[in-house]
Tab-separated table of N, CA and C in Angstrom:
chain	number	residue	atom	x	y	z
A	1	PHE	N	107.840	115.128	100.491
A	1	PHE	CA	108.139	114.327	99.323
A	1	PHE	C	106.943	113.432	99.021
A	2	ARG	N	106.670	113.225	97.753
A	2	ARG	CA	105.652	112.277	97.306
A	2	ARG	C	106.297	111.352	96.289
A	3	ILE	N	106.212	110.063	96.536
A	3	ILE	CA	106.861	109.073	95.681
A	3	ILE	C	105.812	108.085	95.202
A	4	THR	N	105.852	107.784	93.921
A	4	THR	CA	104.968	106.791	93.325
A	4	THR	C	105.817	105.623	92.861
A	5	HIS	N	105.421	104.414	93.238
A	5	HIS	CA	106.190	103.240	92.830
A	5	HIS	C	105.319	101.995	92.935
A	6	SER	N	105.802	100.938	92.325
A	6	SER	CA	105.135	99.650	92.390
A	6	SER	C	105.904	98.761	93.355
A	7	LEU	N	105.196	97.943	94.107
A	7	LEU	CA	105.861	97.047	95.047
A	7	LEU	C	106.065	95.653	94.475
A	8	GLY	N	105.644	95.411	93.252
A	8	GLY	CA	105.767	94.082	92.678
A	8	GLY	C	107.095	93.820	92.002
A	9	GLY	N	107.652	94.821	91.362
A	9	GLY	CA	108.891	94.632	90.623
A	9	GLY	C	110.117	94.953	91.449
A	10	GLY	N	111.260	94.570	90.956
A	10	GLY	CA	112.508	94.806	91.668
A	10	GLY	C	112.889	96.263	91.731
A	11	THR	N	112.615	97.016	90.665
A	11	THR	CA	113.001	98.429	90.649
A	11	THR	C	112.132	99.243	91.601
A	12	GLY	N	110.825	99.099	91.520
A	12	GLY	CA	109.937	99.864	92.398
A	12	GLY	C	110.008	99.415	93.840
A	13	ALA	N	110.120	98.103	94.053
A	13	ALA	CA	110.161	97.579	95.416
A	13	ALA	C	111.534	97.774	96.041
A	14	GLY	N	112.566	97.336	95.367
A	14	GLY	CA	113.914	97.414	95.929
A	14	GLY	C	114.518	98.795	95.843
A	15	MET	N	114.624	99.309	94.633
A	15	MET	CA	115.229	100.625	94.433
A	15	MET	C	114.342	101.732	95.008
A	16	GLY	N	113.024	101.570	94.881
A	16	GLY	CA	112.102	102.574	95.408
A	16	GLY	C	112.193	102.703	96.917
A	17	THR	N	112.209	101.575	97.624
A	17	THR	CA	112.301	101.641	99.082
A	17	THR	C	113.692	102.074	99.533
A	18	LEU	N	114.720	101.742	98.760
A	18	LEU	CA	116.063	102.247	99.072
A	18	LEU	C	116.097	103.767	98.942
A	19	LEU	N	115.480	104.278	97.892
A	19	LEU	CA	115.395	105.725	97.696
A	19	LEU	C	114.639	106.388	98.848
A	20	ILE	N	113.557	105.777	99.274
A	20	ILE	CA	112.776	106.307	100.394
A	20	ILE	C	113.624	106.343	101.661
A	21	ARG	N	114.370	105.274	101.905
A	21	ARG	CA	115.229	105.230	103.090
A	21	ARG	C	116.317	106.299	103.043
A	22	LYS	N	116.930	106.472	101.873
A	22	LYS	CA	117.989	107.480	101.730
A	22	LYS	C	117.434	108.898	101.892
A	23	ILE	N	116.256	109.149	101.338
A	23	ILE	CA	115.627	110.465	101.508
A	23	ILE	C	115.332	110.711	102.981
A	24	ARG	N	114.852	109.686	103.688
A	24	ARG	CA	114.563	109.819	105.121
A	24	ARG	C	115.842	110.124	105.907
A	25	GLU	N	116.960	109.488	105.531
A	25	GLU	CA	118.229	109.752	106.218
A	25	GLU	C	118.721	111.174	105.968
A	26	GLU	N	118.566	111.654	104.737
A	26	GLU	CA	119.049	112.992	104.385
A	26	GLU	C	118.130	114.106	104.884
A	27	PHE	N	116.832	113.845	104.894
A	27	PHE	CA	115.842	114.854	105.284
A	27	PHE	C	114.896	114.271	106.339
A	28	PRO	N	115.372	114.045	107.559
A	28	PRO	CA	114.526	113.387	108.568
A	28	PRO	C	113.327	114.216	109.021
A	29	ASP	N	113.380	115.528	108.845
A	29	ASP	CA	112.287	116.377	109.309
A	29	ASP	C	111.213	116.610	108.253
A	30	ARG	N	111.410	116.127	107.050
A	30	ARG	CA	110.436	116.310	105.965
A	30	ARG	C	109.414	115.181	105.970
A	31	MET	N	108.189	115.522	105.599
A	31	MET	CA	107.131	114.515	105.495
A	31	MET	C	107.250	113.784	104.160
A	32	MET	N	106.953	112.494	104.186
A	32	MET	CA	107.036	111.699	102.966
A	32	MET	C	105.764	110.863	102.814
A	33	ALA	N	105.168	110.965	101.645
A	33	ALA	CA	103.993	110.164	101.315
A	33	ALA	C	104.321	109.327	100.091
A	34	THR	N	103.851	108.093	100.098
A	34	THR	CA	104.068	107.227	98.943
A	34	THR	C	102.718	106.777	98.394
A	35	PHE	N	102.674	106.629	97.098
A	35	PHE	CA	101.544	106.017	96.405
A	35	PHE	C	102.083	104.702	95.860
A	36	SER	N	101.743	103.605	96.527
A	36	SER	CA	102.347	102.308	96.246
A	36	SER	C	101.333	101.384	95.579
A	37	VAL	N	101.683	100.885	94.394
A	37	VAL	CA	100.823	99.951	93.674
A	37	VAL	C	101.177	98.543	94.128
A	38	LEU	N	100.194	97.855	94.708
A	38	LEU	CA	100.408	96.509	95.225
A	38	LEU	C	100.090	95.470	94.158
A	39	PRO	N	100.880	94.398	94.092
A	39	PRO	CA	100.637	93.364	93.078
A	39	PRO	C	99.401	92.537	93.413
A	40	SER	N	98.899	91.868	92.394
A	40	SER	CA	97.728	91.020	92.542
A	40	SER	C	97.986	89.692	91.839
A	41	PRO	N	97.537	88.580	92.419
A	41	PRO	CA	97.762	87.287	91.755
A	41	PRO	C	97.018	87.148	90.426
A	42	LYS	N	95.913	87.887	90.252
A	42	LYS	CA	95.155	87.791	89.001
A	42	LYS	C	95.891	88.403	87.818
A	43	VAL	N	96.600	89.487	88.052
A	43	VAL	CA	97.260	90.191	86.950
A	43	VAL	C	98.779	90.143	87.078
A	44	SER	N	99.276	89.200	87.859
A	44	SER	CA	100.716	89.086	88.079
A	44	SER	C	101.394	88.417	86.892
A	45	ASP	N	102.580	88.899	86.572
A	45	ASP	CA	103.333	88.261	85.495
A	45	ASP	C	104.594	87.570	86.005
A	46	THR	N	104.938	87.739	87.273
A	46	THR	CA	106.090	87.045	87.848
A	46	THR	C	105.715	86.455	89.204
A	47	VAL	N	106.406	85.383	89.562
A	47	VAL	CA	106.082	84.689	90.809
A	47	VAL	C	106.696	85.356	92.032
A	48	VAL	N	107.655	86.249	91.850
A	48	VAL	CA	108.320	86.868	93.000
A	48	VAL	C	107.661	88.175	93.447
A	49	GLU	N	106.601	88.604	92.765
A	49	GLU	CA	105.941	89.856	93.142
A	49	GLU	C	105.465	89.870	94.594
A	50	PRO	N	104.838	88.794	95.102
A	50	PRO	CA	104.424	88.829	96.521
A	50	PRO	C	105.609	88.967	97.476
A	51	TYR	N	106.730	88.350	97.139
A	51	TYR	CA	107.922	88.454	97.989
A	51	TYR	C	108.472	89.878	97.970
A	52	ASN	N	108.540	90.473	96.784
A	52	ASN	CA	109.012	91.859	96.680
A	52	ASN	C	108.135	92.792	97.511
A	53	ALA	N	106.833	92.612	97.405
A	53	ALA	CA	105.905	93.475	98.145
A	53	ALA	C	106.045	93.270	99.648
A	54	THR	N	106.135	92.018	100.070
A	54	THR	CA	106.255	91.719	101.497
A	54	THR	C	107.517	92.321	102.095
A	55	LEU	N	108.625	92.197	101.376
A	55	LEU	CA	109.886	92.733	101.881
A	55	LEU	C	109.915	94.263	101.847
A	56	SER	N	109.152	94.861	100.969
A	56	SER	CA	109.137	96.323	100.848
A	56	SER	C	108.249	96.999	101.884
A	57	ILE	N	107.231	96.309	102.345
A	57	ILE	CA	106.283	96.900	103.294
A	57	ILE	C	106.999	97.387	104.555
A	58	HIS	N	107.994	96.631	105.019
A	58	HIS	CA	108.727	97.019	106.229
A	58	HIS	C	109.376	98.388	106.062
A	59	GLN	N	109.992	98.624	104.907
A	59	GLN	CA	110.633	99.920	104.661
A	59	GLN	C	109.607	101.049	104.628
A	60	LEU	N	108.434	100.776	104.073
A	60	LEU	CA	107.387	101.800	104.040
A	60	LEU	C	106.897	102.134	105.449
A	61	VAL	N	106.741	101.109	106.280
A	61	VAL	CA	106.299	101.337	107.657
A	61	VAL	C	107.326	102.168	108.416
A	62	GLU	N	108.595	101.873	108.207
A	62	GLU	CA	109.662	102.562	108.932
A	62	GLU	C	109.915	103.982	108.430
A	63	ASN	N	109.814	104.215	107.133
A	63	ASN	CA	110.326	105.457	106.557
A	63	ASN	C	109.293	106.376	105.920
A	64	SER	N	108.071	105.941	105.761
A	64	SER	CA	107.054	106.774	105.126
A	64	SER	C	106.062	107.263	106.175
A	65	ASP	N	105.635	108.504	106.040
A	65	ASP	CA	104.657	109.054	106.973
A	65	ASP	C	103.225	108.724	106.564
A	66	ALA	N	102.985	108.587	105.285
A	66	ALA	CA	101.663	108.218	104.773
A	66	ALA	C	101.861	107.385	103.514
A	67	THR	N	101.209	106.239	103.474
A	67	THR	CA	101.286	105.376	102.299
A	67	THR	C	99.877	105.135	101.787
A	68	PHE	N	99.650	105.472	100.537
A	68	PHE	CA	98.367	105.230	99.888
A	68	PHE	C	98.536	103.991	99.021
A	69	CYS	N	97.884	102.900	99.426
A	69	CYS	CA	98.016	101.626	98.711
A	69	CYS	C	96.996	101.572	97.579
A	70	ILE	N	97.487	101.211	96.409
A	70	ILE	CA	96.650	101.112	95.217
A	70	ILE	C	96.715	99.672	94.739
A	71	ASP	N	95.566	99.024	94.654
A	71	ASP	CA	95.490	97.617	94.269
A	71	ASP	C	95.526	97.488	92.752
A	72	ASN	N	96.488	96.728	92.254
A	72	ASN	CA	96.652	96.553	90.814
A	72	ASN	C	95.426	95.877	90.190
A	73	GLU	N	94.886	94.903	90.876
A	73	GLU	CA	93.704	94.204	90.361
A	73	GLU	C	92.502	95.145	90.285
A	74	ALA	N	92.355	96.015	91.278
A	74	ALA	CA	91.255	96.985	91.263
A	74	ALA	C	91.395	97.956	90.100
A	75	LEU	N	92.633	98.350	89.780
A	75	LEU	CA	92.845	99.226	88.622
A	75	LEU	C	92.355	98.557	87.344
A	76	TYR	N	92.712	97.286	87.162
A	76	TYR	CA	92.265	96.556	85.974
A	76	TYR	C	90.748	96.406	85.960
A	77	ASP	N	90.153	96.104	87.121
A	77	ASP	CA	88.694	95.961	87.187
A	77	ASP	C	87.982	97.264	86.830
A	78	ILE	N	88.492	98.387	87.308
A	78	ILE	CA	87.888	99.683	86.975
A	78	ILE	C	87.985	99.936	85.481
A	79	CYS	N	89.129	99.630	84.901
A	79	CYS	CA	89.296	99.836	83.456
A	79	CYS	C	88.341	98.956	82.656
A	80	MET	N	88.188	97.698	83.071
A	80	MET	CA	87.360	96.771	82.296
A	80	MET	C	85.873	96.979	82.542
A	81	ARG	N	85.475	97.123	83.793
A	81	ARG	CA	84.046	97.198	84.112
A	81	ARG	C	83.470	98.601	83.965
A	82	THR	N	84.162	99.583	84.480
A	82	THR	CA	83.624	100.942	84.477
A	82	THR	C	83.935	101.668	83.180
A	83	LEU	N	85.195	101.586	82.754
A	83	LEU	CA	85.604	102.302	81.544
A	83	LEU	C	85.396	101.486	80.267
A	84	LYS	N	85.008	100.219	80.415
A	84	LYS	CA	84.706	99.327	79.278
A	84	LYS	C	85.899	99.169	78.328
A	85	LEU	N	87.094	99.048	78.889
A	85	LEU	CA	88.294	98.797	78.084
A	85	LEU	C	88.594	97.307	78.141
A	86	SER	N	88.624	96.653	76.997
A	86	SER	CA	88.842	95.207	76.991
A	86	SER	C	90.283	94.840	77.306
A	87	ASN	N	91.227	95.655	76.885
A	87	ASN	CA	92.639	95.385	77.140
A	87	ASN	C	93.312	96.684	77.599
A	88	PRO	N	93.245	97.007	78.899
A	88	PRO	CA	93.791	98.282	79.368
A	88	PRO	C	95.310	98.353	79.208
A	89	SER	N	95.788	99.502	78.795
A	89	SER	CA	97.231	99.716	78.642
A	89	SER	C	97.787	100.327	79.930
A	90	TYR	N	99.105	100.392	79.997
A	90	TYR	CA	99.728	101.035	81.155
A	90	TYR	C	99.341	102.511	81.230
A	91	GLY	N	99.118	103.124	80.090
A	91	GLY	CA	98.669	104.514	80.074
A	91	GLY	C	97.315	104.677	80.743
A	92	ASP	N	96.404	103.721	80.495
A	92	ASP	CA	95.090	103.758	81.141
A	92	ASP	C	95.217	103.593	82.654
A	93	LEU	N	96.056	102.652	83.076
A	93	LEU	CA	96.261	102.422	84.506
A	93	LEU	C	96.914	103.635	85.166
A	94	ASN	N	97.905	104.209	84.489
A	94	ASN	CA	98.577	105.392	85.024
A	94	ASN	C	97.620	106.575	85.137
A	95	HIS	N	96.682	106.668	84.201
A	95	HIS	CA	95.684	107.742	84.267
A	95	HIS	C	94.821	107.597	85.525
A	96	LEU	N	94.443	106.363	85.851
A	96	LEU	CA	93.664	106.142	87.067
A	96	LEU	C	94.467	106.503	88.315
A	97	VAL	N	95.740	106.106	88.336
A	97	VAL	CA	96.590	106.426	89.487
A	97	VAL	C	96.741	107.941	89.625
A	98	SER	N	96.894	108.627	88.505
A	98	SER	CA	97.020	110.089	88.578
A	98	SER	C	95.724	110.723	89.081
A	99	ALA	N	94.584	110.130	88.745
A	99	ALA	CA	93.309	110.644	89.258
A	99	ALA	C	93.218	110.450	90.770
A	100	VAL	N	93.711	109.314	91.259
A	100	VAL	CA	93.737	109.069	92.704
A	100	VAL	C	94.633	110.092	93.393
A	101	MET	N	95.825	110.295	92.835
A	101	MET	CA	96.758	111.260	93.427
A	101	MET	C	96.168	112.663	93.415
A	102	SER	N	95.510	113.004	92.339
A	102	SER	CA	94.886	114.321	92.228
A	102	SER	C	93.748	114.482	93.230
A	103	GLY	N	93.013	113.415	93.477
A	103	GLY	CA	91.905	113.480	94.420
A	103	GLY	C	92.340	113.530	95.868
A	104	VAL	N	93.504	112.962	96.167
A	104	VAL	CA	93.988	112.922	97.543
A	104	VAL	C	94.699	114.216	97.937
A	105	THR	N	95.306	114.888	96.977
A	105	THR	CA	96.195	116.004	97.313
A	105	THR	C	95.675	117.418	97.022
A	106	PRO	N	94.387	117.667	96.807
A	106	PRO	CA	93.990	119.059	96.541
A	106	PRO	C	94.250	119.991	97.723
A	107	CYS	N	94.191	119.452	98.942
A	107	CYS	CA	94.450	120.295	100.110
A	107	CYS	C	95.900	120.759	100.153
A	108	LEU	N	96.785	120.065	99.463
A	108	LEU	CA	98.188	120.472	99.406
A	108	LEU	C	98.440	121.460	98.275
A	109	ARG	N	97.549	121.463	97.288
A	109	ARG	CA	97.765	122.300	96.107
A	109	ARG	C	96.969	123.595	96.119
A	110	PHE	N	95.897	123.641	96.890
A	110	PHE	CA	95.033	124.815	96.907
A	110	PHE	C	94.957	125.373	98.321
A	111	PRO	N	94.758	126.683	98.461
A	111	PRO	CA	94.725	127.273	99.804
A	111	PRO	C	93.492	126.834	100.590
A	112	GLY	N	93.694	126.697	101.881
A	112	GLY	CA	92.612	126.327	102.772
A	112	GLY	C	93.150	126.130	104.171
A	113	GLN	N	92.259	126.037	105.150
A	113	GLN	CA	92.709	125.893	106.529
A	113	GLN	C	92.858	124.447	106.941
A	114	LEU	N	92.028	123.570	106.424
A	114	LEU	CA	92.079	122.166	106.813
A	114	LEU	C	93.087	121.424	105.945
A	115	ASN	N	93.980	120.684	106.578
A	115	ASN	CA	94.969	119.858	105.872
A	115	ASN	C	95.806	120.675	104.894
A	116	SER	N	96.342	121.791	105.335
A	116	SER	CA	97.087	122.660	104.423
A	116	SER	C	98.482	122.150	104.095
A	117	ASP	N	98.959	121.147	104.799
A	117	ASP	CA	100.226	120.521	104.437
A	117	ASP	C	100.144	119.028	104.730
A	118	LEU	N	101.170	118.301	104.311
A	118	LEU	CA	101.158	116.844	104.436
A	118	LEU	C	101.137	116.408	105.898
A	119	ARG	N	101.776	117.157	106.764
A	119	ARG	CA	101.795	116.818	108.193
A	119	ARG	C	100.380	116.896	108.780
A	120	LYS	N	99.636	117.959	108.465
A	120	LYS	CA	98.263	118.095	108.959
A	120	LYS	C	97.356	117.030	108.356
A	121	LEU	N	97.580	116.704	107.094
A	121	LEU	CA	96.795	115.650	106.451
A	121	LEU	C	97.008	114.326	107.167
A	122	ALA	N	98.258	113.989	107.475
A	122	ALA	CA	98.566	112.732	108.161
A	122	ALA	C	97.973	112.711	109.570
A	123	VAL	N	98.025	113.824	110.279
A	123	VAL	CA	97.474	113.891	111.635
A	123	VAL	C	95.962	113.722	111.603
A	124	ASN	N	95.284	114.365	110.663
A	124	ASN	CA	93.824	114.290	110.600
A	124	ASN	C	93.317	112.946	110.097
A	125	MET	N	94.157	112.171	109.431
A	125	MET	CA	93.729	110.851	108.952
A	125	MET	C	93.731	109.821	110.071
A	126	VAL	N	94.508	110.047	111.115
A	126	VAL	CA	94.637	109.056	112.194
A	126	VAL	C	93.489	109.124	113.144
């Protein structure tokens, strides 16, 4: 399983980690990877984002086999500095996240001997 969610909001942090826990209970032998967007104080719009993220990290440690952390502030910096976008939209940020996911998972999508499944990828990363 591959799950993408944000750890700053209530839906991605609370409902997302609940979903991860339920999937782990139903399919304990399956590998699970998450792409988790972490909140940043520079681009935060609510004061509870750090609390949501802190409380969600425990569930990720317990129930996810691989977690790829994506910094929200870094996404904005890439859009502004590299892509020269003065006011990046969620579509721009989502495009960057999809590029990260695409760059991390080619070994799962194309044939090859190294890292041919998520379990081998997780073992070779350690």
